[in-house]
Short mmCIF file of C-alpha atoms and ligand atoms in Angstrom, two decimals:
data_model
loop_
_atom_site.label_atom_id
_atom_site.label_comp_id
_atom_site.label_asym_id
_atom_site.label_seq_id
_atom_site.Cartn_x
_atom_site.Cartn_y
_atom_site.Cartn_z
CA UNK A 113 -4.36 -34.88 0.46
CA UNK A 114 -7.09 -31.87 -0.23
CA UNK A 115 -6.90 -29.22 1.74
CA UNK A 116 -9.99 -27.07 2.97
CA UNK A 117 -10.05 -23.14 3.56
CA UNK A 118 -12.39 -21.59 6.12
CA UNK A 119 -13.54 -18.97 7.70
CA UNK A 120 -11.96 -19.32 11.36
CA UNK A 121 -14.03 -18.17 14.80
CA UNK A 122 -12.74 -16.68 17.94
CA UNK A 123 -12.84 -20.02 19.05
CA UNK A 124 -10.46 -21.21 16.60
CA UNK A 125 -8.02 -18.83 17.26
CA UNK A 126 -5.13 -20.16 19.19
CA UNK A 127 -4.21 -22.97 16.99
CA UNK A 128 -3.66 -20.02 14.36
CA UNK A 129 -1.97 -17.78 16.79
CA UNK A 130 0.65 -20.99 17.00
CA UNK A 131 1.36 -21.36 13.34
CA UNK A 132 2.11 -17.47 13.51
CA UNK A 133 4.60 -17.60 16.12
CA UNK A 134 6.83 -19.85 14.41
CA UNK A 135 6.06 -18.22 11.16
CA UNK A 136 7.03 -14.85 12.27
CA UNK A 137 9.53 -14.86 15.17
CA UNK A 138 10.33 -11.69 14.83
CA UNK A 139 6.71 -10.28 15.89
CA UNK A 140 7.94 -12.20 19.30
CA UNK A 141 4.72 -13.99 20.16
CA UNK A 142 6.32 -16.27 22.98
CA UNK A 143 4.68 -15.73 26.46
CA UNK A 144 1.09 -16.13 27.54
CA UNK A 145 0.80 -12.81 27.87
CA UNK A 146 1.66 -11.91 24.18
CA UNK A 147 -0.50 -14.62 23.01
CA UNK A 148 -3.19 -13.06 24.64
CA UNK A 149 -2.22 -9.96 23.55
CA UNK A 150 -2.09 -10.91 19.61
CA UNK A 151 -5.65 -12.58 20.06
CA UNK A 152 -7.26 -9.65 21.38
CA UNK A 153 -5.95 -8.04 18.55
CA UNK A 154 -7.18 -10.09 16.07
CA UNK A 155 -10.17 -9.85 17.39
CA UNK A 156 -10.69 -6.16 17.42
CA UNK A 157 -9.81 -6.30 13.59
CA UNK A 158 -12.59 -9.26 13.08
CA UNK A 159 -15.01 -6.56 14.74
CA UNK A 160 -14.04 -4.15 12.50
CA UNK A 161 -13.22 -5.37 8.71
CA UNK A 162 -11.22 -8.47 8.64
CA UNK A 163 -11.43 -12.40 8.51
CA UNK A 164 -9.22 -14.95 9.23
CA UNK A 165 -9.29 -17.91 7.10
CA UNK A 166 -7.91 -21.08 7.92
CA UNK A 167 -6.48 -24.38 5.50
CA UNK A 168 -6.98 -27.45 7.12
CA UNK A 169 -5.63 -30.67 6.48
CA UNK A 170 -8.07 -33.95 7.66
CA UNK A 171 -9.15 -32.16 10.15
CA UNK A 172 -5.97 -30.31 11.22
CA UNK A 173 -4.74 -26.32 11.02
CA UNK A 174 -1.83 -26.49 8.39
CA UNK A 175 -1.96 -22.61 7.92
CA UNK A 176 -3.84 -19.48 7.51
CA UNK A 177 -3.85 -15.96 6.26
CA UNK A 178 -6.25 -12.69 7.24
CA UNK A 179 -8.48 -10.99 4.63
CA UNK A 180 -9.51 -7.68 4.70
CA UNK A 181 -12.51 -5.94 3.27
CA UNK A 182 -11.61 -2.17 1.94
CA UNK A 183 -12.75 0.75 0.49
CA UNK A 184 -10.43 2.30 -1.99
CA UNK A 185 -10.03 5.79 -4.16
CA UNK A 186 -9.17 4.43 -7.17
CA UNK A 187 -8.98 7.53 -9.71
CA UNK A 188 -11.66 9.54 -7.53
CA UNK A 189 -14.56 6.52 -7.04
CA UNK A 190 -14.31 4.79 -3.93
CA UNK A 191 -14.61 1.24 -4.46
CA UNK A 192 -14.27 -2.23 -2.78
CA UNK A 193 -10.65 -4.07 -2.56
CA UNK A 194 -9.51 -7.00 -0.54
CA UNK A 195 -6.59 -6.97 1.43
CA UNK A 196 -4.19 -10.66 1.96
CA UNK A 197 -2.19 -10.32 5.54
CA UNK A 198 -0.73 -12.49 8.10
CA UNK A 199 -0.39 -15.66 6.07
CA UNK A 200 1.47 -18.46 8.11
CA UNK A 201 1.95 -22.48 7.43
CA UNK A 202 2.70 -24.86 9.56
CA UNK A 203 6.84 -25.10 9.93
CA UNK A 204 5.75 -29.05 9.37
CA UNK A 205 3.64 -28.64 6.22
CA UNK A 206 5.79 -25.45 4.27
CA UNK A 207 6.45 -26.74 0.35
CA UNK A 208 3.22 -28.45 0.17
CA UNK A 209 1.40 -25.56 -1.62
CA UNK A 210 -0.66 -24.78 1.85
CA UNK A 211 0.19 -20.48 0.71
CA UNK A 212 -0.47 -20.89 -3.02
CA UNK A 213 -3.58 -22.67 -2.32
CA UNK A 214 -4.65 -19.62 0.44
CA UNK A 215 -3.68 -17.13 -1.88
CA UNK A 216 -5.97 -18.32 -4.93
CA UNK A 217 -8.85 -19.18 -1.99
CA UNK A 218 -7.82 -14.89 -1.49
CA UNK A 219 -8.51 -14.76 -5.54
CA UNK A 220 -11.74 -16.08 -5.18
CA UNK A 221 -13.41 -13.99 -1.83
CA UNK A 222 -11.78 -11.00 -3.32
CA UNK A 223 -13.70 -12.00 -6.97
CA UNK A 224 -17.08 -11.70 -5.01
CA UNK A 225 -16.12 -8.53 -3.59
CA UNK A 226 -14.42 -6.57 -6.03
CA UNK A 227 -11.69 -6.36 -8.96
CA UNK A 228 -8.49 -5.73 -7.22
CA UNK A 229 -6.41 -7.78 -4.53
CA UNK A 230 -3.57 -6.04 -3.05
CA UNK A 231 -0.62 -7.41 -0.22
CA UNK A 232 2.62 -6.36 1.48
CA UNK A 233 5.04 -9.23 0.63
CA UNK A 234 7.30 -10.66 2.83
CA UNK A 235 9.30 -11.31 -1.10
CA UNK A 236 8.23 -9.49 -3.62
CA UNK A 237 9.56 -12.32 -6.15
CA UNK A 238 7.34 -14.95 -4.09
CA UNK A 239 3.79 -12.97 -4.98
CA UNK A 240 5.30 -11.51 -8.32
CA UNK A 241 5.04 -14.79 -9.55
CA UNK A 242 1.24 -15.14 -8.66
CA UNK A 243 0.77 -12.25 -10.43
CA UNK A 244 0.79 -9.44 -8.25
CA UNK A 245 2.59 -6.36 -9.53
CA UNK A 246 4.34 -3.85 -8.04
CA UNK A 247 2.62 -0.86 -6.26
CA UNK A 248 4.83 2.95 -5.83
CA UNK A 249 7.97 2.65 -3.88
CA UNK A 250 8.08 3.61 -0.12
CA UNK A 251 11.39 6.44 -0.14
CA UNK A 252 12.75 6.92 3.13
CA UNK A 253 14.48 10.51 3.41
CA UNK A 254 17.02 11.28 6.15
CA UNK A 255 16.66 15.37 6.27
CA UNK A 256 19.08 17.46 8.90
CA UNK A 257 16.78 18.46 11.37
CA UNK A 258 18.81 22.40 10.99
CA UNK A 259 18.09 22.26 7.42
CA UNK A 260 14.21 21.88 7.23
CA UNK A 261 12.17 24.60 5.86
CA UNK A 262 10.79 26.79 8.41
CA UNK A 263 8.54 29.53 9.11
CA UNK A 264 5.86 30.66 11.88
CA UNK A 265 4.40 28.47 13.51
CA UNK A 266 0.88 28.59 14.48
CA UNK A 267 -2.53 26.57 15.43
CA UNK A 268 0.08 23.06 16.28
CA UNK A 269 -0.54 21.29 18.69
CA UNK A 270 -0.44 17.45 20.49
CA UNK A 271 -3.08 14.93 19.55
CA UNK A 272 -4.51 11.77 21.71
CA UNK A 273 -6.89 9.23 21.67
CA UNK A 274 -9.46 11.60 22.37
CA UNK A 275 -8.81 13.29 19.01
CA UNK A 276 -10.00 10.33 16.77
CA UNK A 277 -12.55 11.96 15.04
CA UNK A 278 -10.18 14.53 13.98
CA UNK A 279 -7.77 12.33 12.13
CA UNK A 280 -10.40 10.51 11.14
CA UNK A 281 -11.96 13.53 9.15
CA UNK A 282 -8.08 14.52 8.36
CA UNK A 283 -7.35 11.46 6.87
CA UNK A 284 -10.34 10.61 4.79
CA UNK A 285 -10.35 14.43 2.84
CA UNK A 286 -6.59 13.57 2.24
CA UNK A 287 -7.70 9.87 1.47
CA UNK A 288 -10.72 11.12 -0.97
CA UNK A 289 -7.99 13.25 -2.87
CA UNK A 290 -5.18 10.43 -3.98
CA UNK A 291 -5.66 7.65 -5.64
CA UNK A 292 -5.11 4.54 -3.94
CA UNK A 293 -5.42 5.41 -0.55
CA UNK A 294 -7.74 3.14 1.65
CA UNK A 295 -10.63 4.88 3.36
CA UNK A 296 -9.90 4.20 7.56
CA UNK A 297 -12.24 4.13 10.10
CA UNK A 298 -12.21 4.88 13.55
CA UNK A 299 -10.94 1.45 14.20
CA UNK A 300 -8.06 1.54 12.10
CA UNK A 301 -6.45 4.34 13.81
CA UNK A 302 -5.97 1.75 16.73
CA UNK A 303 -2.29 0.85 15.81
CA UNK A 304 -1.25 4.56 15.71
CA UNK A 305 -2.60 4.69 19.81
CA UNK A 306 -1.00 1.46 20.66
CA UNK A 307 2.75 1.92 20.42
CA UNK A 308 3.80 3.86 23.22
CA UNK A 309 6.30 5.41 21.41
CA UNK A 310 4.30 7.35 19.25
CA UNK A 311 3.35 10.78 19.63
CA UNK A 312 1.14 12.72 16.96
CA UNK A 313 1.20 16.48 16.83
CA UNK A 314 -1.56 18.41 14.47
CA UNK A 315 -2.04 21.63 12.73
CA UNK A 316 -5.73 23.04 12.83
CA UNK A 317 -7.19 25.48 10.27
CA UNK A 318 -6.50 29.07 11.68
CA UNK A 319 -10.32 29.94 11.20
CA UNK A 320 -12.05 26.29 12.47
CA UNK A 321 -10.49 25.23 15.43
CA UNK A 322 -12.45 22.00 15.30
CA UNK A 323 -10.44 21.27 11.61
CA UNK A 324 -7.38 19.33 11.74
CA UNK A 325 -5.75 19.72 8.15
CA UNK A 326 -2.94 18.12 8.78
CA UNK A 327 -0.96 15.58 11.42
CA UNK A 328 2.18 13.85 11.59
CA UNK A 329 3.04 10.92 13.65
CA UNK A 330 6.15 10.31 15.15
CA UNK A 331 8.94 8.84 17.51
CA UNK A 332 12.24 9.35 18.27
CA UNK A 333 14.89 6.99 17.50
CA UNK A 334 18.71 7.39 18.30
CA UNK A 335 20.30 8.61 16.01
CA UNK A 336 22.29 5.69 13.71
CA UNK A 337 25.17 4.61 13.94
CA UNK A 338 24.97 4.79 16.94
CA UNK A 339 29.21 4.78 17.59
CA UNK A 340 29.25 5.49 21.18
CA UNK A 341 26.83 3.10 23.66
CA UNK A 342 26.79 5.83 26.11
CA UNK A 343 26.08 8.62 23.76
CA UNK A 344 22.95 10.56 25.31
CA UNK A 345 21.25 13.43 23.14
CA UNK A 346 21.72 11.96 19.93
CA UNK A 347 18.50 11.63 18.70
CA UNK A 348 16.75 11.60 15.08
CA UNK A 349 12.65 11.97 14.80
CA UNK A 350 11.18 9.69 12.91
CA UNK A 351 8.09 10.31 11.20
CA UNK A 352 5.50 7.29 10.50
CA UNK A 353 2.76 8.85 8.57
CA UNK A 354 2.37 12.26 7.84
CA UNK A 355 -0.90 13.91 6.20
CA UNK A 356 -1.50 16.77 4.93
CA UNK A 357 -4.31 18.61 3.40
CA UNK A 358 -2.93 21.67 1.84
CA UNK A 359 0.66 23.22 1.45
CA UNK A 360 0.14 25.90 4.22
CA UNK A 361 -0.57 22.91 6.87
CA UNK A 362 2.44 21.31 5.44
CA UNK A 363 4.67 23.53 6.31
CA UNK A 364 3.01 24.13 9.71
CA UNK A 365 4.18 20.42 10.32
CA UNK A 366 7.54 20.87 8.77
CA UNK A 367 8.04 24.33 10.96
CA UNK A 368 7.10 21.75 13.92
CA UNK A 369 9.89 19.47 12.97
CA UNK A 370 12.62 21.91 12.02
CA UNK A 371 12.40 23.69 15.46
CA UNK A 372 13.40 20.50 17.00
CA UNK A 373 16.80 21.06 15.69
CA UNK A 374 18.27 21.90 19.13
CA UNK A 375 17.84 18.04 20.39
CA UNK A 376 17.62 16.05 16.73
CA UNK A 377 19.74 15.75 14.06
CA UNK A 378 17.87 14.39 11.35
CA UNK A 379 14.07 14.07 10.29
CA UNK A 380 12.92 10.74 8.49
CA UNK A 381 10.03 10.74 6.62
CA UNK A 382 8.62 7.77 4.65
CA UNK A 383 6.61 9.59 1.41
CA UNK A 384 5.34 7.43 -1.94
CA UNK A 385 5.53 10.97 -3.11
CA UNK A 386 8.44 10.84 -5.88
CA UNK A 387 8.68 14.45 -5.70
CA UNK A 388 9.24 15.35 -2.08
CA UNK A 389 12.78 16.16 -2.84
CA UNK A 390 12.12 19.25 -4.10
CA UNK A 391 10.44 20.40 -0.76
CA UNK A 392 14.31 20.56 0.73
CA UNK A 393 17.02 22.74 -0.48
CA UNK A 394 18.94 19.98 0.92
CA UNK A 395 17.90 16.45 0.73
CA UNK A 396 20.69 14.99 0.74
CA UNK A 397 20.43 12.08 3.68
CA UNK A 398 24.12 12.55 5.04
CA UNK A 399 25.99 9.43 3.30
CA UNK A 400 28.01 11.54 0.95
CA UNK A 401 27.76 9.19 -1.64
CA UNK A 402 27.85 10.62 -4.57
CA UNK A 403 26.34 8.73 -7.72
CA UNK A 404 28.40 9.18 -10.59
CA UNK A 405 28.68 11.33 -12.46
CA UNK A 406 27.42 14.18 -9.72
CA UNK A 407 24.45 12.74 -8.43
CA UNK A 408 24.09 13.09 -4.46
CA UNK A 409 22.67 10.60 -2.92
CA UNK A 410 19.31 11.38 -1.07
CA UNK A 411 17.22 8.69 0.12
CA UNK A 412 16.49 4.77 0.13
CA UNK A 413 13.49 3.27 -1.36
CA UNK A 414 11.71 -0.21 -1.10
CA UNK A 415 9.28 -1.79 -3.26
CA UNK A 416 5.94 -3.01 -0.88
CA UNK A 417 2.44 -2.70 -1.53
CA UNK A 418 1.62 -5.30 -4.20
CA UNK A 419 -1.68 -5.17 -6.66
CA UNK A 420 -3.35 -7.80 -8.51
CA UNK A 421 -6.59 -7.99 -10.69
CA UNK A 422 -8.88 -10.30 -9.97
CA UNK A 423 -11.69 -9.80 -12.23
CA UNK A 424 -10.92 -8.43 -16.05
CA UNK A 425 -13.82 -7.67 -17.24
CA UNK A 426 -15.66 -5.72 -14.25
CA UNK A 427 -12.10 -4.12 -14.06
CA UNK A 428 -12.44 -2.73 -17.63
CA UNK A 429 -15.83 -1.27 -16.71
CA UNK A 430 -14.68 0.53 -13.94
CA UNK A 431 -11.50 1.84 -15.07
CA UNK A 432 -12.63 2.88 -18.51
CA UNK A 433 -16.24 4.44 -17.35
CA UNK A 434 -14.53 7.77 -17.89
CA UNK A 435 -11.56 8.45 -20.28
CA UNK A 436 -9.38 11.09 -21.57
CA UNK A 437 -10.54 10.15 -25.34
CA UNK A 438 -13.26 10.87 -27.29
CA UNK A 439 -12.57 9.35 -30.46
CA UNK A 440 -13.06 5.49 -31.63
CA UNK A 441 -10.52 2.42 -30.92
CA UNK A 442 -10.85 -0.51 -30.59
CA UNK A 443 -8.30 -2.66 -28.68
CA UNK A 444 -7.47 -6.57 -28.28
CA UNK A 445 -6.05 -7.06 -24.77
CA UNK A 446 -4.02 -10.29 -24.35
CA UNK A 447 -3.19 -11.54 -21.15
CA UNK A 448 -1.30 -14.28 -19.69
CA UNK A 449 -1.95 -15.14 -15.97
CA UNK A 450 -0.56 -18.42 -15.45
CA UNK A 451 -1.39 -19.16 -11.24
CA UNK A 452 -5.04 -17.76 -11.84
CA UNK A 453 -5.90 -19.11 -15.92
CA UNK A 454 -8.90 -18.07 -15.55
CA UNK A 455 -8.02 -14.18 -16.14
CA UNK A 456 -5.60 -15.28 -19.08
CA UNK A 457 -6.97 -14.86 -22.22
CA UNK A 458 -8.14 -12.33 -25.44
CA UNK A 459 -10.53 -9.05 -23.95
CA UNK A 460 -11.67 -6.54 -27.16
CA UNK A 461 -12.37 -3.49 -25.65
CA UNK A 462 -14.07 -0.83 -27.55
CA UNK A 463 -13.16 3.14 -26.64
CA UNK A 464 -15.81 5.60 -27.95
CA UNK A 465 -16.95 9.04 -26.49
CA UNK A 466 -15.22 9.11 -23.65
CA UNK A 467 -15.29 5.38 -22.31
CA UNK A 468 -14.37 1.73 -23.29
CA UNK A 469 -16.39 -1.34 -23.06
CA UNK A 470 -15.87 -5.32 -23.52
CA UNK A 471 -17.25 -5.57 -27.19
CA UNK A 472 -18.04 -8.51 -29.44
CA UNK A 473 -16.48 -6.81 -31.82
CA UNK A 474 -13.34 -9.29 -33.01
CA UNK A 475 -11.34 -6.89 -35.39
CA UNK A 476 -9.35 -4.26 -33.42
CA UNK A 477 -7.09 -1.75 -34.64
CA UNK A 478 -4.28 -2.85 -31.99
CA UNK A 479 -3.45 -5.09 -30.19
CA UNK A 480 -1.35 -5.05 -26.20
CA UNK A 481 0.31 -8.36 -24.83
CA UNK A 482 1.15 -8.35 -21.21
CA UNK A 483 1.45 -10.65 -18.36
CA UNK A 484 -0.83 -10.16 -15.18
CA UNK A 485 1.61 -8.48 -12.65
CA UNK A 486 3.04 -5.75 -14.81
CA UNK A 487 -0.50 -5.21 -16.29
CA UNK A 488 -2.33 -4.75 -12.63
CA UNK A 489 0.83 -2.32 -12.09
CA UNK A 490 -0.16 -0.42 -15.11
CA UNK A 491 -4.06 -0.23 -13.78
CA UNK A 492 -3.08 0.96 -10.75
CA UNK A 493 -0.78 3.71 -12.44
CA UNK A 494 2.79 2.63 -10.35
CA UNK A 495 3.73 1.50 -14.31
CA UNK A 496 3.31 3.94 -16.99
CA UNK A 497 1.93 1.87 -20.58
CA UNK A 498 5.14 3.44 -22.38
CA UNK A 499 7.29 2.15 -19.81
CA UNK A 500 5.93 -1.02 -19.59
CA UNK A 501 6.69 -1.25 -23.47
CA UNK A 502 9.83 0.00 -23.36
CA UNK A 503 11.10 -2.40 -21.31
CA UNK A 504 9.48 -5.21 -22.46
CA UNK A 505 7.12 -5.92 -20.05
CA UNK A 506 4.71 -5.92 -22.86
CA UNK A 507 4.11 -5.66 -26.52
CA UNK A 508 1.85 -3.46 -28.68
CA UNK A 509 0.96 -4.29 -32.30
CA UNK A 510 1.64 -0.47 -33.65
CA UNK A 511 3.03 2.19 -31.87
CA UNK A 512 1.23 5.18 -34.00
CA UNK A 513 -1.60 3.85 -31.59
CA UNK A 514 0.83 4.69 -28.48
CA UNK A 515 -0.47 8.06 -27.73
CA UNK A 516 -4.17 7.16 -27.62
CA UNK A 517 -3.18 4.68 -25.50
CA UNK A 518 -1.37 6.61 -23.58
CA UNK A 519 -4.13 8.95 -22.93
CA UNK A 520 -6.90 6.27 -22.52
CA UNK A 521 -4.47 4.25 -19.61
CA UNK A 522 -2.79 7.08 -18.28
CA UNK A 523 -5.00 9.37 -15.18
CA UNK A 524 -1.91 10.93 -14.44
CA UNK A 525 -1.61 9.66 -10.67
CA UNK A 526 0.40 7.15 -8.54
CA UNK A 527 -0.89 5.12 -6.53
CA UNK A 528 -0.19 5.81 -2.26
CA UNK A 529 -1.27 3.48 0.67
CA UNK A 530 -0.21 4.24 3.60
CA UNK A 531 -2.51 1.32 5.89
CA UNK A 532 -0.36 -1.41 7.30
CA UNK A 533 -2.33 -4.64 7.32
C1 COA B 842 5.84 -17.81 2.93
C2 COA B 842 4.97 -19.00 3.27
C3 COA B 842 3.56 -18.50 3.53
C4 COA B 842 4.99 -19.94 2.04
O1 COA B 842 4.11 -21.02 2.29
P1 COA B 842 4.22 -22.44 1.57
O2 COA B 842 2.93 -23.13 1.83
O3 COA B 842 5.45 -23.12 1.98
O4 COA B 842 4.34 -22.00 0.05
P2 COA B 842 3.88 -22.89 -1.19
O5 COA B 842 4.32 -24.29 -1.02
O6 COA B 842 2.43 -22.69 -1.46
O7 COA B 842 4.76 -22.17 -2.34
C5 COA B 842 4.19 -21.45 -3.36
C6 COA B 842 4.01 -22.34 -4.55
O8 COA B 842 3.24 -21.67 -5.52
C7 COA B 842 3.81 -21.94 -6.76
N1 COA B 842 3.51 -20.90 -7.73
C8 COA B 842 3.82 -19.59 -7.62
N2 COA B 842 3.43 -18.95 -8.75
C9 COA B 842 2.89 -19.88 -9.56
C10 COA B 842 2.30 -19.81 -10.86
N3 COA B 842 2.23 -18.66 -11.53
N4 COA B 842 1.79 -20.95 -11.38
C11 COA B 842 1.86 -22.11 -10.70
N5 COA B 842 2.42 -22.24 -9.47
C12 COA B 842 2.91 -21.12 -8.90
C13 COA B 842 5.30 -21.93 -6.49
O9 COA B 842 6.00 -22.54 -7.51
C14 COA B 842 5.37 -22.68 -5.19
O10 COA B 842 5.40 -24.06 -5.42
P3 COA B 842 6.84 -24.83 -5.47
O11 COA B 842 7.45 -24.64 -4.11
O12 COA B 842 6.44 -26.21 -5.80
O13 COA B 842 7.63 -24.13 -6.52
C15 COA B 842 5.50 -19.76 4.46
O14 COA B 842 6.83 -20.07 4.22
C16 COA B 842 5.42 -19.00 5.76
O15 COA B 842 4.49 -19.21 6.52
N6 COA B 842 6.41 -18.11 5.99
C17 COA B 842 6.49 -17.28 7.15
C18 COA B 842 5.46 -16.20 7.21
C19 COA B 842 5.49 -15.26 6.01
O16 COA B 842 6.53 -14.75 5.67
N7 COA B 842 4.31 -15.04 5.40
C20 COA B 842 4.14 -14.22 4.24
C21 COA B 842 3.70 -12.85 4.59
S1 COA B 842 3.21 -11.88 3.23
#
């Protein structure tokens, strides 16, 4: 039976909103009222960058997913990605290759539109397979509150709805400086405004008042476990997104945090940054465990954000228009990408003064085998090319080549997202 994807209406919308409350109970769409709620919500995102695309089957809903149109610094150019959220099937029609047939519909908007795909998975094994590849890990740190840095603090202070345009410029100079982050606008800051439990304190430049360089959002949470029911004062803070725009407003915000240490014992802090250890004479996050032979244990991490290339060839353009090489190389790319064929196949790429273009030229000097997922880890930079070889993710034809590859893939830089979508 074929299925068809579309773009859905307003009108359309509650037969969707159905499918998603038995696909994802635990978002707890069960009353009128949160129906309502969810549909207004969808809306607002339809006004600002998203679509929502339904599959039907003769005539009926079977499923759907939202797309979202971003911008992107990838290596320093801002550039168009697509975003995959909220897909749902039908309980009645799951196992009838409704997702993989919304997922390569995704493929084919996002080919239009750009070179790179990306997702949160609700299994990372589930999109792995159709050739997404893993983004940087989310690492959750559990600080004591008494043991934060600390120093004096100045210019902090609480920031509402009122104070868009401040995050907004905030966000975007921090977004403009690290790869991977997705440009917001004012629109997308909605979701920090509507939990209730959120508040968001800021540090402004000591000579521009009007300058936020830096914010954190947070709530409090009690603190886990939580042994005794009737325990009152026993609370940890825990921090959703924090942004920062130079170290001096970064310690403003962790001055903020450590002075809470009277009423909260620990400060959690979700960073991709794989070095924020080192900000914390003690990071330990108050398990004890030790890690043979003496290795402390200080936070948990989670793999999330997944990446996929859509488009090889405009990819190459982009991501070689500028590289760390000036000599000559030329390279044979071979890539397997069994749920999208189309991408699979032999690429010759040819490096010289300082960039690398698809070439008819068929005699390289080297050649790199790779499947899809680990290779659109490696473009994104979450997967280094010498790791990707050494654990044999991949194969290269001649490893005195490895360094020149390793300067021609490598910009140095991991990837961070820190939109929810
Ligand atoms: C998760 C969910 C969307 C899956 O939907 P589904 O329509 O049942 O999934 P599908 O039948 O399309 O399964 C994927 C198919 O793609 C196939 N596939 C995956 N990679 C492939 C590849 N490289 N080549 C060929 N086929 C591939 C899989 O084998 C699978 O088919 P199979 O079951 O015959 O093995 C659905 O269960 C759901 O709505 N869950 C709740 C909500 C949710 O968690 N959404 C995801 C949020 S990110």
């Amino acid at each position: 039976m074929s299925l068809k994807i579309e773009e859905l209406s307003e009108g359309d919308l509650e037969d969707f909103i159905t499918i998603l409350s038995n696909a994802y109970p635990d978002i707890k769409i069960e009353t009128p009222e949160d129906r309502k709620r969810h549909k207004e919500r969808i809306i607002a995102s339809l006004k600002s960058n998203a679509r929502v695309f339904g599959a039907f089957r003769e005539g009926k809903l079977v499923g759907g997913a939202r797309y979202h149109d971003f911008k992107m610094n990838f290596y320093g150019k801002v550039i168009d990605v697509c975003g995959l959220g909220m897909v749902a099937v039908d309980l009645l029609h799951k196992k009838e290759k409704i997702c993989k047939e919304i997922v390569l519909h995704f493929i084919e908007y996002t080919r239009n539109r750009a070179f790179l795909g990306m997702l949160y998975p609700f299994r990372p094994d589930f999109y792995y397979k159709m050739g997404f590849g893993f983004g940087t890990r989310m690492e959750q740190y559990r600080i004591k509150a008494n043991s934060m840095p600390m120093r004096k603090k100045e210019n902090i202070r609480f920031l509402s709805k009122e104070d868009v345009s401040y995050l907004l410029y905030c966000y975007n100079t921090f977004a403009q400086n690290r790869h991977g982050m997705l440009i917001r606008n004012t629109a997308s800051f909605g979701h920090l405004f509507e939990d209730i439990q959120n508040r968001i304190v800021g540090h402004f430049d000591k000579d521009n008042e009007d300058k936020l360089d830096a914010y954190c959002v947070f709530s409090f949470k009690p603190t886990m476990p939580s042994s005794m029911p009737d325990t009152l004062f026993q609370n940890d803070i825990f921090v959703k997104e924090l942004v920062y725009n130079n170290p001096n407003s970064l310690s403003q915000i962790l001055t903020f945090l450590a002075t809470q240490s009277d009423q909260v014992n620990n400060i959690i802090i979700n960073t991709q940054d794989e070095d924020f250890y080192h900000l914390f004479p003690d990071p330990r996050n108050g398990s004890n465990r030790v890690i043979p032979s003496v290795y402390h244990e200080t936070n948990t991490a989670g793999v999330g954000i997944m990446y996929r290339v859509v488009d090889i060839p405009i990819l190459i353009n982009s991501l070689f228009s500028k590289i760390d090489y000036e000599g000559r190389l030329k390279l044979k790319l071979t890539l397997t990408d069994s749920f999208y064929p189309k991408n699979s196949g032999t690429y010759y790429i040819y490096f010289s003064d300082c960039k690398g273009s698809i070439s008819d030229d068929r005699e390289p000097d080297i050649e790199l085998v790779t499947d899809i997922s680990p290779f659109s880890s490696l473009v994104m930079g979450s997967l280094s090319l010498r790791s990707l070889l050494r654990l044999g993710l991949g194969t290269l034809s001649d490893d005195k080549y490895l360094p020149t590859l390793m300067r021609i893939f490598s910009k140095g830089e991991k990837p961070i997202c820190m939109t929810p979508f």
